[in-house]
XYZ file of C-alpha atoms in Angstrom:
756
model
C 76.284 25.394 -30.095
C 74.305 25.638 -33.180
C 73.765 28.681 -35.594
C 70.776 29.356 -37.719
C 71.491 29.644 -41.420
C 70.792 33.003 -42.668
C 68.889 33.791 -45.837
C 71.390 34.000 -48.545
C 70.116 37.465 -49.618
C 70.254 38.865 -46.175
C 73.879 39.346 -46.197
C 74.013 40.547 -49.813
C 74.241 44.332 -50.116
C 73.002 44.258 -53.776
C 69.783 42.653 -52.654
C 69.053 45.556 -50.309
C 69.541 48.133 -53.088
C 67.259 46.319 -55.492
C 64.535 46.151 -52.896
C 64.776 49.861 -52.255
C 64.523 50.704 -55.986
C 61.415 48.526 -56.381
C 59.778 50.217 -53.441
C 60.473 53.718 -54.856
C 59.131 52.762 -58.252
C 55.902 51.485 -56.781
C 55.516 54.617 -54.717
C 56.099 56.866 -57.757
C 53.624 54.850 -59.819
C 51.033 55.145 -57.097
C 51.675 58.849 -56.854
C 51.178 59.381 -60.616
C 48.098 57.200 -60.753
C 46.535 59.218 -57.948
C 47.500 62.414 -59.692
C 45.975 61.287 -62.961
C 42.781 60.166 -61.255
C 42.560 63.418 -59.350
C 43.188 65.476 -62.459
C 40.364 63.812 -64.386
C 42.674 62.860 -67.237
C 41.892 59.687 -69.128
C 45.123 57.989 -70.257
C 45.338 56.029 -73.418
C 48.350 54.111 -74.846
C 48.464 52.715 -78.384
C 51.454 50.373 -78.804
C 51.385 49.356 -82.443
C 54.593 47.345 -82.193
C 53.115 45.015 -79.588
C 49.541 45.371 -80.952
C 48.152 46.498 -77.580
C 45.844 49.417 -76.597
C 45.368 50.661 -73.061
C 42.584 52.894 -71.710
C 42.598 54.058 -68.113
C 39.557 53.747 -65.854
C 39.115 57.533 -66.008
C 39.097 57.420 -69.817
C 36.321 54.854 -69.642
C 34.325 56.620 -66.938
C 34.156 59.914 -68.820
C 32.453 58.039 -71.682
C 29.956 56.260 -69.412
C 31.782 52.939 -69.280
C 32.671 50.947 -66.177
C 36.331 51.044 -65.112
C 36.901 47.317 -65.729
C 34.954 47.189 -68.994
C 36.840 46.102 -72.069
C 36.957 48.558 -74.948
C 35.545 46.672 -77.898
C 35.490 47.553 -81.551
C 37.987 48.932 -83.959
C 38.836 52.409 -85.179
C 35.877 52.647 -87.596
C 33.442 51.638 -84.871
C 34.853 54.289 -82.557
C 34.699 56.879 -85.336
C 30.923 56.391 -85.509
C 30.733 57.683 -81.953
C 32.249 60.988 -83.028
C 29.878 63.851 -83.835
C 29.104 63.879 -87.582
C 30.327 67.435 -87.898
C 33.700 66.470 -86.351
C 34.445 63.129 -88.103
C 36.371 64.452 -91.068
C 38.363 66.739 -88.842
C 39.096 64.024 -86.269
C 40.266 61.533 -88.904
C 42.638 64.124 -90.312
C 43.825 65.199 -86.855
C 44.626 61.603 -85.807
C 46.540 61.011 -88.989
C 48.585 64.111 -88.386
C 49.060 63.273 -84.726
C 50.288 59.777 -85.652
C 52.610 61.438 -88.116
C 54.078 63.454 -85.266
C 52.745 66.787 -86.482
C 53.171 69.124 -83.495
C 50.163 71.246 -84.650
C 47.872 68.313 -83.912
C 49.231 67.234 -80.569
C 46.129 68.884 -79.060
C 42.663 68.984 -80.633
C 39.031 68.973 -79.563
C 36.012 67.043 -80.739
C 32.596 65.756 -79.674
C 31.894 62.149 -78.841
C 28.700 60.279 -78.009
C 28.409 59.417 -74.313
C 26.977 56.066 -73.304
C 23.755 57.883 -72.133
C 23.326 59.437 -75.583
C 24.496 62.970 -74.956
C 27.465 64.615 -76.630
C 30.575 65.364 -74.620
C 33.507 67.483 -75.582
C 36.933 65.790 -75.462
C 40.276 67.536 -75.429
C 42.799 65.038 -76.821
C 46.522 65.441 -76.153
C 48.857 62.871 -77.717
C 52.473 62.358 -78.738
C 54.619 59.667 -80.320
C 57.050 58.068 -77.853
C 58.519 55.220 -79.942
C 59.523 54.790 -83.563
C 60.807 51.886 -85.613
C 64.035 51.824 -87.615
C 62.232 53.497 -90.501
C 61.045 56.377 -88.318
C 57.434 55.227 -88.275
C 55.667 55.882 -84.929
C 55.080 52.595 -83.157
C 53.718 53.917 -79.868
C 51.503 56.944 -79.196
C 50.516 57.910 -75.666
C 48.083 60.598 -74.653
C 45.322 61.862 -72.421
C 41.684 62.741 -72.965
C 39.946 65.374 -70.843
C 36.183 65.930 -70.582
C 35.855 69.659 -71.317
C 32.074 69.665 -71.756
C 31.497 72.043 -68.790
C 34.200 74.368 -70.046
C 32.711 74.338 -73.535
C 29.251 75.061 -72.179
C 30.671 77.878 -70.095
C 32.498 79.227 -73.140
C 29.307 78.915 -75.181
C 27.328 80.696 -72.488
C 29.980 83.379 -72.254
C 30.075 83.646 -76.030
C 26.307 83.876 -76.178
C 26.271 86.525 -73.495
C 29.047 88.353 -75.265
C 27.101 88.258 -78.518
C 24.006 89.458 -76.739
C 25.935 92.227 -75.069
C 27.510 93.275 -78.358
C 24.118 93.180 -80.037
C 22.513 95.105 -77.207
C 25.265 97.685 -77.285
C 24.967 97.910 -81.061
C 21.192 98.272 -80.965
C 21.249 100.763 -78.132
C 24.264 102.531 -79.631
C 26.037 102.499 -76.312
C 29.739 103.162 -76.304
C 31.950 101.592 -73.627
C 35.226 102.842 -72.181
C 37.751 101.719 -69.608
C 39.966 104.315 -67.939
C 43.231 103.571 -66.130
C 43.379 106.248 -63.462
C 46.965 105.399 -62.589
C 48.216 105.881 -66.161
C 45.632 108.538 -67.129
C 44.739 106.602 -70.257
C 41.344 105.632 -71.618
C 40.404 102.857 -73.988
C 37.319 103.596 -76.070
C 35.400 101.100 -78.171
C 34.416 101.830 -81.751
C 30.895 102.872 -80.837
C 32.108 105.416 -78.333
C 34.550 106.830 -80.872
C 31.648 107.132 -83.336
C 29.417 108.795 -80.729
C 32.043 111.477 -80.073
C 32.696 111.875 -83.792
C 36.408 111.020 -83.524
C 36.797 109.013 -86.733
C 40.280 107.538 -87.150
C 41.178 108.122 -83.499
C 43.116 105.420 -81.637
C 41.142 103.260 -79.266
C 43.574 104.067 -76.468
C 43.806 107.799 -75.937
C 44.785 110.271 -73.261
C 42.380 110.899 -70.405
C 41.812 114.586 -71.267
C 40.251 113.801 -74.653
C 36.879 113.393 -72.986
C 37.179 116.655 -71.049
C 38.036 118.559 -74.237
C 34.846 117.363 -75.942
C 32.526 118.684 -73.187
C 30.323 121.635 -74.066
C 31.859 124.833 -72.636
C 28.659 125.615 -70.703
C 28.641 122.154 -69.095
C 32.381 121.548 -68.685
C 32.921 123.053 -65.242
C 29.868 121.372 -63.747
C 30.590 117.927 -65.212
C 34.309 117.933 -64.434
C 33.543 118.966 -60.879
C 31.157 116.080 -60.485
C 33.670 113.694 -62.056
C 36.452 114.838 -59.692
C 34.230 114.389 -56.650
C 33.256 110.949 -57.907
C 36.943 109.977 -58.311
C 37.829 111.294 -54.862
C 34.977 109.463 -53.139
C 35.110 106.363 -55.315
C 31.411 106.638 -55.959
C 29.664 105.865 -59.219
C 29.409 108.644 -61.769
C 26.054 109.262 -63.389
C 25.372 112.409 -65.376
C 23.838 113.940 -68.475
C 25.725 116.621 -70.416
C 26.349 118.123 -73.793
C 29.402 117.544 -75.998
C 30.795 119.108 -79.129
C 31.581 116.234 -81.469
C 34.695 116.120 -83.594
C 32.581 117.316 -86.546
C 31.312 120.302 -84.535
C 27.801 118.954 -83.954
C 26.304 119.410 -80.486
C 24.888 116.261 -78.899
C 23.551 115.254 -75.501
C 25.295 112.342 -73.746
C 24.149 110.251 -70.829
C 27.040 108.661 -68.932
C 27.324 106.047 -66.216
C 30.498 104.574 -64.773
C 31.810 102.568 -61.815
C 35.186 102.010 -60.146
C 37.086 98.725 -59.750
C 40.605 97.470 -58.969
C 42.222 95.237 -61.589
C 44.527 92.255 -60.956
C 47.510 94.565 -61.012
C 46.064 96.757 -58.291
C 45.317 99.640 -60.649
C 42.250 101.808 -59.983
C 40.131 101.771 -63.059
C 36.868 103.228 -64.197
C 34.562 101.416 -66.560
C 31.537 103.087 -68.017
C 29.113 103.551 -70.823
C 27.996 106.593 -72.822
C 25.055 106.855 -75.143
C 23.675 109.607 -77.309
C 20.302 110.761 -75.897
C 19.940 113.884 -78.020
C 16.704 112.749 -79.635
C 15.415 111.422 -76.343
C 16.160 114.747 -74.656
C 14.473 116.603 -77.485
C 11.465 114.354 -77.149
C 11.561 114.719 -73.392
C 11.747 118.502 -73.702
C 8.924 118.464 -76.214
C 6.891 116.230 -73.939
C 7.672 118.504 -71.020
C 6.619 121.525 -73.040
C 3.525 119.655 -74.174
C 2.859 118.650 -70.571
C 3.348 122.228 -69.383
C 1.086 123.435 -72.171
C -1.480 120.758 -71.359
C -1.336 121.653 -67.674
C -1.709 125.328 -68.528
C -4.645 124.511 -70.774
C -6.096 122.275 -68.091
C -5.826 125.169 -65.678
C -7.514 127.393 -68.234
C -10.180 124.767 -68.810
C -10.633 124.328 -65.078
C -10.905 128.078 -64.665
C -13.323 128.215 -67.601
C -15.278 125.323 -66.114
C -15.431 127.070 -62.760
C -16.477 130.271 -64.509
C -19.146 128.431 -66.504
C -20.373 126.658 -63.388
C -20.404 129.976 -61.531
C -22.331 131.635 -64.357
C -24.690 128.668 -64.521
C -25.408 128.908 -60.800
C -25.318 132.696 -60.294
C -27.284 135.698 -61.433
C -25.291 137.751 -63.945
C -26.421 141.106 -62.527
C -26.171 140.723 -58.745
C -23.784 137.713 -58.643
C -26.177 136.099 -56.192
C -27.006 132.396 -56.588
C -29.815 131.843 -59.078
C -32.893 129.595 -59.111
C -30.881 126.563 -60.266
C -28.472 126.988 -57.366
C -31.418 127.481 -55.010
C -32.963 124.167 -56.118
C -29.697 122.406 -55.268
C -29.400 124.144 -51.906
C -32.982 123.293 -50.985
C -32.074 119.593 -51.067
C -28.760 120.137 -49.268
C -30.252 122.291 -46.512
C -33.151 119.877 -46.046
C -30.753 116.990 -45.443
C -28.573 119.118 -43.160
C -31.485 120.311 -41.021
C -32.946 116.815 -40.733
C -29.561 115.436 -39.664
C -28.901 118.179 -37.080
C -32.440 118.541 -35.773
C -32.704 122.149 -36.986
C -35.574 123.984 -38.581
C -35.462 125.570 -42.032
C -36.927 129.013 -42.666
C -37.529 130.336 -46.178
C -38.085 134.053 -46.826
C -39.544 134.880 -50.240
C -38.958 138.563 -50.977
C -40.609 140.661 -53.688
C -39.653 144.311 -54.230
C -42.567 146.790 -54.098
C -42.807 149.637 -56.652
C -39.812 148.282 -58.539
C -41.720 148.343 -61.850
C -42.439 152.051 -61.455
C -38.717 152.757 -61.091
C -37.976 150.669 -64.176
C -40.737 152.379 -66.180
C -39.927 155.951 -65.159
C -36.120 155.973 -64.811
C -35.229 153.106 -67.136
C -33.646 149.708 -66.794
C -30.288 151.101 -65.692
C -31.963 152.489 -62.617
C -33.792 149.197 -62.124
C -30.528 147.249 -62.360
C -28.923 149.579 -59.831
C -31.816 148.989 -57.430
C -31.507 145.215 -57.843
C -27.793 145.392 -57.047
C -28.559 147.556 -54.032
C -31.209 145.106 -52.841
C -28.757 142.206 -53.259
C -26.216 144.077 -51.132
C -28.802 144.763 -48.429
C -29.753 141.086 -48.284
C -26.117 139.953 -48.134
C -25.413 142.330 -45.261
C -28.571 141.385 -43.383
C -28.021 137.631 -43.110
C -25.500 135.428 -41.349
C -22.547 133.875 -43.150
C -24.236 130.467 -43.044
C -27.474 131.744 -44.599
C -28.150 131.443 -48.320
C -29.416 134.314 -50.500
C -30.565 133.896 -54.102
C -32.179 135.996 -56.805
C -34.726 133.769 -58.522
C -35.915 136.162 -61.206
C -37.063 139.715 -61.826
C -37.330 141.465 -58.478
C -37.727 138.304 -56.395
C -35.225 136.981 -53.859
C -35.101 134.034 -51.461
C -33.260 133.576 -48.160
C -32.667 130.150 -46.563
C -31.911 130.070 -42.832
C -31.211 127.038 -40.679
C -32.412 127.912 -37.144
C -33.455 126.273 -33.919
C -37.098 125.192 -34.075
C -38.126 127.664 -31.368
C -36.193 130.654 -32.734
C -37.978 133.986 -33.181
C -35.152 135.643 -35.110
C -36.764 135.175 -38.521
C -39.325 137.900 -37.889
C -36.534 140.258 -36.785
C -34.604 139.458 -39.972
C -37.673 140.248 -42.105
C -38.219 143.551 -40.265
C -34.564 144.488 -40.759
C -34.702 143.699 -44.486
C -37.899 145.729 -44.975
C -36.474 148.645 -42.963
C -33.246 148.754 -44.970
C -34.947 148.400 -48.346
C -37.334 151.292 -47.570
C -34.427 153.739 -47.325
C -34.115 155.972 -50.423
C -31.370 155.136 -52.913
C -29.727 157.947 -54.876
C -29.382 157.300 -58.616
C -28.293 159.960 -61.102
C -29.818 162.780 -59.105
C -33.029 160.929 -58.218
C -34.110 159.473 -54.901
C -35.433 156.007 -55.693
C -37.808 154.591 -53.127
C -39.142 151.087 -53.019
C -40.011 148.526 -50.404
C -40.415 144.810 -49.979
C -43.113 142.285 -49.225
C -41.915 139.081 -47.577
C -43.538 135.693 -47.202
C -42.062 133.428 -44.530
C -42.491 129.685 -44.101
C -40.829 127.398 -41.553
C -40.693 123.691 -40.856
C -38.602 121.120 -38.992
C -38.545 117.434 -38.200
C -37.714 114.241 -40.096
C -40.268 114.961 -42.844
C -38.907 118.441 -43.586
C -39.302 119.265 -47.295
C -37.534 122.461 -48.366
C -39.315 122.653 -51.720
C -42.688 122.570 -49.990
C -41.486 125.267 -47.582
C -40.584 127.422 -50.600
C -44.096 126.953 -51.988
C -45.539 127.889 -48.610
C -43.338 131.011 -48.474
C -44.649 131.971 -51.903
C -48.204 131.641 -50.606
C -47.336 133.809 -47.599
C -45.790 136.400 -49.955
C -49.010 136.499 -51.976
C -50.895 137.189 -48.769
C -48.450 139.923 -47.691
C -48.872 141.708 -51.014
C -52.624 141.352 -50.794
C -52.661 142.931 -47.328
C -51.019 146.141 -48.483
C -47.399 145.317 -49.328
C -44.254 146.545 -47.510
C -44.812 143.949 -44.799
C -44.120 140.313 -43.988
C -46.494 137.470 -43.310
C -45.952 133.969 -41.951
C -47.501 131.056 -43.772
C -50.550 129.357 -42.284
C -52.551 126.310 -43.307
C -55.521 128.529 -44.208
C -53.301 130.345 -46.716
C -52.695 127.060 -48.501
C -56.413 126.356 -48.652
C -57.001 129.787 -50.149
C -54.289 129.224 -52.732
C -55.624 125.806 -53.616
C -59.067 127.319 -54.005
C -57.668 130.152 -56.144
C -55.747 127.650 -58.264
C -58.896 125.636 -58.811
C -60.815 128.796 -59.705
C -58.047 129.831 -62.132
C -58.263 126.466 -63.894
C -62.029 126.805 -64.097
C -61.713 130.332 -65.588
C -59.497 129.035 -68.376
C -61.885 126.177 -69.039
C -64.813 128.622 -68.939
C -63.171 130.761 -71.634
C -62.808 127.694 -73.828
C -66.500 126.827 -73.282
C -67.836 130.398 -73.775
C -69.238 130.449 -70.238
C -68.607 134.231 -69.904
C -71.699 136.118 -71.070
C -72.895 139.733 -71.082
C -75.642 141.033 -68.802
C -77.167 144.441 -69.405
C -78.335 147.188 -67.075
C -80.416 149.886 -68.718
C -79.654 153.577 -68.224
C -82.429 156.185 -68.223
C -82.807 159.883 -68.943
C -83.207 161.522 -65.511
C -85.856 163.921 -66.819
C -88.027 161.673 -68.981
C -87.040 158.177 -67.758
C -86.648 157.144 -71.383
C -84.050 154.486 -72.160
C -80.811 156.391 -72.857
C -78.305 153.544 -73.033
C -77.239 150.239 -71.562
C -74.140 149.165 -69.620
C -72.688 145.784 -70.476
C -71.664 143.716 -67.456
C -69.601 140.537 -67.547
C -71.049 137.468 -65.858
C -69.762 133.910 -65.564
C -72.319 131.195 -66.094
C -70.519 128.676 -63.873
C -71.675 125.083 -64.446
C -71.739 124.356 -60.686
C -72.077 127.662 -58.837
C -74.463 129.340 -61.237
C -74.233 132.975 -62.324
C -71.169 134.732 -60.840
C -70.526 138.476 -60.750
C -67.030 139.907 -61.449
C -66.195 140.198 -57.748
C -66.010 136.376 -57.665
C -63.496 135.975 -60.489
C -61.979 139.305 -61.555
C -58.894 139.243 -59.278
C -57.937 135.731 -60.384
C -58.595 136.661 -64.006
C -56.221 139.608 -63.635
C -53.516 137.287 -62.241
C -54.078 135.009 -65.244
C -53.908 138.038 -67.572
C -57.199 137.067 -69.232
C -59.272 140.148 -68.305
C -58.539 141.604 -71.748
C -59.749 138.380 -73.316
C -62.988 138.544 -71.304
C -63.433 142.215 -72.272
C -63.027 141.351 -75.954
C -65.558 138.486 -75.757
C -68.130 140.646 -73.958
C -67.677 143.463 -76.503
C -68.270 141.143 -79.457
C -71.396 139.659 -77.829
C -72.705 143.141 -76.945
C -72.293 144.352 -80.520
C -74.200 141.330 -81.768
C -76.973 141.814 -79.200
C -77.378 145.536 -80.027
C -77.648 144.725 -83.735
C -80.436 142.253 -82.920
C -82.265 144.843 -80.781
C -82.060 147.524 -83.455
C -83.310 145.070 -86.028
C -86.189 144.319 -83.598
C -87.067 148.053 -83.451
C -85.896 148.636 -79.875
C -84.531 152.129 -79.062
C -81.072 151.362 -77.550
C -79.019 154.431 -78.511
C -75.656 153.419 -77.040
C -73.881 150.569 -75.285
C -71.075 151.054 -72.785
C -68.565 148.305 -72.041
C -65.807 148.048 -69.451
C -62.178 148.045 -70.557
C -59.275 146.934 -68.331
C -55.997 148.811 -67.950
C -54.076 145.992 -69.685
C -56.438 146.012 -72.672
C -56.120 149.784 -72.894
C -52.302 149.360 -73.073
C -52.497 146.721 -75.842
C -50.562 148.083 -78.872
C -52.820 146.062 -81.181
C -56.075 147.383 -79.681
C -56.783 149.758 -82.558
C -56.313 147.035 -85.176
C -58.578 144.637 -83.260
C -61.363 147.272 -82.926
C -61.203 148.235 -86.596
C -61.769 144.580 -87.472
C -65.126 144.751 -85.585
C -66.410 147.623 -87.819
C -68.131 149.420 -84.946
C -70.579 152.172 -86.083
C -69.305 155.526 -84.677
C -71.176 156.868 -81.673
C -72.719 153.559 -80.666
C -70.123 152.312 -78.163
C -68.574 153.842 -75.056
C -65.562 152.420 -73.242
C -65.847 152.748 -69.471
C -62.495 153.510 -67.845
C -62.077 153.078 -64.124
C -60.880 156.288 -62.515
C -58.440 154.090 -60.550
C -56.532 153.425 -63.794
C -54.651 156.623 -62.889
C -55.508 158.884 -65.764
C -52.891 161.405 -64.658
C -50.057 158.896 -65.319
C -51.126 157.339 -68.614
C -48.150 155.949 -70.498
C -47.543 156.458 -74.204
C -49.318 153.263 -75.237
C -52.510 154.178 -73.336
C -52.467 157.752 -74.664
C -52.029 156.483 -78.233
C -54.941 154.046 -77.857
C -57.222 156.773 -76.452
C -56.574 158.807 -79.591
C -57.366 155.780 -81.756
C -60.675 155.295 -79.880
C -61.770 158.840 -80.689
C -60.879 158.362 -84.363
C -63.008 155.207 -84.423
C -65.997 157.126 -82.947
C -65.823 155.271 -79.620
C -66.662 157.514 -76.679
C -64.768 157.531 -73.386
C -66.665 157.194 -70.130
C -65.134 157.603 -66.665
C -66.523 154.997 -64.262
C -66.684 155.225 -60.440
C -65.894 158.961 -60.512
C -65.320 160.456 -57.074
C -63.542 157.479 -55.548
C -60.306 157.502 -57.546
C -57.653 160.148 -58.093
C -58.364 161.762 -61.439
C -57.721 165.497 -61.529
C -59.637 168.214 -63.351
C -56.583 168.569 -65.598
C -56.810 164.914 -66.606
C -60.515 165.354 -67.385
C -59.705 168.277 -69.632
C -56.955 166.290 -71.390
C -59.050 163.145 -71.741
C -62.305 164.938 -72.714
C -64.652 162.049 -71.869
C -68.241 162.086 -73.065
C -69.608 160.876 -69.739
C -68.824 160.723 -66.009
C -70.421 158.064 -63.879
C -70.756 159.008 -60.205
C -69.860 156.123 -57.915
C -72.723 154.430 -56.056
C -71.114 155.207 -52.660
C -71.676 158.908 -53.259
C -75.280 158.309 -54.341
C -76.288 155.956 -51.521
C -76.544 158.619 -48.739
C -78.158 161.412 -50.787
C -81.560 161.265 -48.998
C -79.952 161.498 -45.549
C -76.915 163.788 -46.104
C -77.012 167.411 -47.222
C -73.227 167.344 -47.546
C -73.479 164.406 -49.896
C -76.058 166.260 -51.980
C -73.740 169.270 -52.219
C -70.825 167.069 -53.329
C -72.862 165.279 -55.980
C -74.284 168.613 -57.132
C -70.744 169.975 -57.519
C -69.742 166.990 -59.663
C -72.806 167.515 -61.844
C -71.952 171.221 -62.182
C -68.359 170.334 -63.178
C -69.647 167.952 -65.812
C -72.049 170.530 -67.203
C -69.319 173.180 -67.300
C -67.084 170.784 -69.261
C -69.967 169.636 -71.476
C -69.751 166.146 -70.004
C -72.849 164.062 -69.354
C -73.190 162.778 -65.792
C -74.645 159.364 -64.927
C -75.537 158.407 -61.368
C -75.323 154.707 -60.606
C -76.705 153.000 -57.547
C -80.135 154.610 -57.913
C -82.185 152.338 -55.693
C -85.143 154.417 -54.414
C -87.649 156.991 -55.613
C -85.904 159.553 -53.375
C -82.699 158.941 -55.302
C -84.549 159.608 -58.545
C -86.136 162.785 -57.192
C -82.982 164.228 -55.673
C -80.826 163.498 -58.720
C -83.435 165.028 -60.997
C -83.448 168.114 -58.775
C -79.639 168.241 -58.975
C -80.057 168.188 -62.759
C -78.253 164.826 -63.285
C -78.406 163.635 -66.880
C -78.830 159.856 -66.585
C -79.805 157.328 -63.945
C -78.849 153.699 -63.462
C -79.877 151.436 -60.636
C -82.184 148.838 -59.164
C -84.972 151.360 -58.668
C -85.366 151.405 -62.443
C -83.880 148.164 -63.801
C -81.715 145.332 -62.624
C -79.015 143.683 -64.798
C -80.592 141.105 -67.127
C -79.559 138.850 -70.011
C -79.950 139.991 -73.606
C -83.081 137.922 -74.201
C -85.010 139.823 -71.492
C -84.214 143.303 -72.758
C -86.906 143.469 -75.504
C -89.792 142.416 -73.273
C -88.627 144.692 -70.442
C -88.427 147.757 -72.657
C -91.782 147.070 -74.279
C -93.475 146.576 -70.900
C -92.157 149.924 -69.586
C -92.600 148.740 -66.025
C -90.073 151.235 -64.672
C -92.526 154.034 -65.514
C -95.126 152.750 -63.018
C -95.224 152.999 -59.295
C -93.704 155.442 -56.856
C -90.645 156.098 -58.913
C -92.750 157.152 -61.863
C -94.932 159.376 -59.677
C -91.867 161.060 -58.249
C -90.592 161.642 -61.732
C -93.960 163.120 -62.846
C -94.026 165.507 -59.871
C -90.536 166.623 -60.694
C -91.486 167.293 -64.285
C -94.474 169.426 -63.141
C -92.349 171.480 -60.749
C -89.781 172.057 -63.445
C -92.510 173.201 -65.841
C -93.946 175.609 -63.260
C -90.520 177.112 -62.557
C -89.951 177.551 -66.231
C -93.313 179.339 -66.671
C -92.650 181.588 -63.691
C -89.301 182.516 -65.081
C -90.934 183.649 -68.312
């Protein structure tokens, strides 16, 4: 039998032990290599005794080298890779490290990476072998790339600097309170804010509570306690009394956290907001003041707007407001398919109340009228006072409604009721013009014009009534407007001229005087009598102007007749009520230098001689002083009393033609005219009969002992140029009229002889 020869080491127990030690060493080396690689440490080993240098793959990688790359160059070449600012330091540090100086076993520096950037290296080294003289012969160490850490530190440092700067600029003080130990750490700024110079940074927790203003302490501490109990953030504003006794306002914010030791802590910030609070309070006061002023301005604006749109006396909307509402109501009615009615109201006899009882009474009547109108309309209707004693009502109604007439009747009825004022019963009425329209072309401003036309018609038909507008009214107004324009143009062109109608002595038929009559030599319509233009002239207030022109022409014509040897003893001219009330009338007449006794002013009896105002009475006295006689025209048809005749003392009465016309047919009329003649004779007033158109008129009036005659039976009105030839011809003395006059003279002579 054979036996295999064993390996000589197999049976040797020393060989087994050596193998085990080699295996353990390899395992430990592997373990440390892995640890070094995992830790990111770059190992370096400088063995000066053997003249060898070792750099681990990690050492190379952190510098941008490949793991198997050889490190070339010497110490000086490597030193050039060090940041210029670190070279002197690094040379010194290496020398000290090689010398075994423990203070330089660890140092940091910057080195150029293969890609050109700078990296931070933390170098740790130590001497592990020395020679017999004690000189280090081997130094081993590690390098660590701490660039990220350095950048983080730089970022943290930068943030810290920013925070410190921000806190410094904002003057914010920071504290940290340990709630477990009841201690608070204040920074310097917070100590300065609270005025605690020299105080320790770490102080007891009650120091803050003691500094609170007594009036704020209970409130703030209560809030702080509730915040601590709930763990919620604390945010508050309060007052403190600083260490130097100065009162300041603090704004505080804080939050809770748990530190690494498990302690509950509070970190917060305080800053002095005294100036801010003062500014805020000032701004608030300024804001409150501005708001109050804005309210005042708004109220003033509303008041101004109200005053601008309302009548100061009645507080009704005024004409400006009416103009605005006309547009608004037009649009509303067009949109809703409604009709718009406009009532233009003018108070009757209002001027008499103003003139007799004064403006206070007039104002009271206007207020009363405004109240009546307000109470007579619906809430949606609009009432305005547009001036003087005029009012307007706007009503939106259904196109077929008949309520507008009822409203007008109600207004007139209420305004006719007497109003008591300071012991007087004031009575006045109203005339109303009504216009209505509807449809897509509705124009409120035109409706107002139409209502004004209707009002004019209502006043012309007797007042105290209402009238609806009609198309014929507009034509009349247009015609009147055209005539008014022509009157004004005619005055500029001297188209108004005098015509003269001679007056004769009833007994002798001699020329006794001449009446001056105004005529308009119209360029289209020819010669027009006053009945064609007088009413419009009165509305234009130019009757006085016409009177003055006619008077001046009459004076000039009489002077020419006298110079021509014609016997025209006296001229009478008409005078209007407005001219008689002119305060400058006396001055204007004196400027004409009228010879006394040559001119008579004819006053219409309808002027109301019983109610002459002070101005008229004063002018009548001035007329007498100037030698201008007064003549009452149209006597018998007006309302003059015997008392007024006595007070006025006119030189002449002129009996109206209506009383003369029926003398031949009516005995009653003859008695009435005879009575007037007797009154005139008893008062030493001459009596003129106008409208003498037949020989019978001449005979009867002569028998009634009338003083003067005027009429077509003797002479028609004629221009000044015809007067001389007419008087010289004496044609009125021929014919039946003259025969009648001669018979009358014979009978009178016979009666006179018989009486003797």
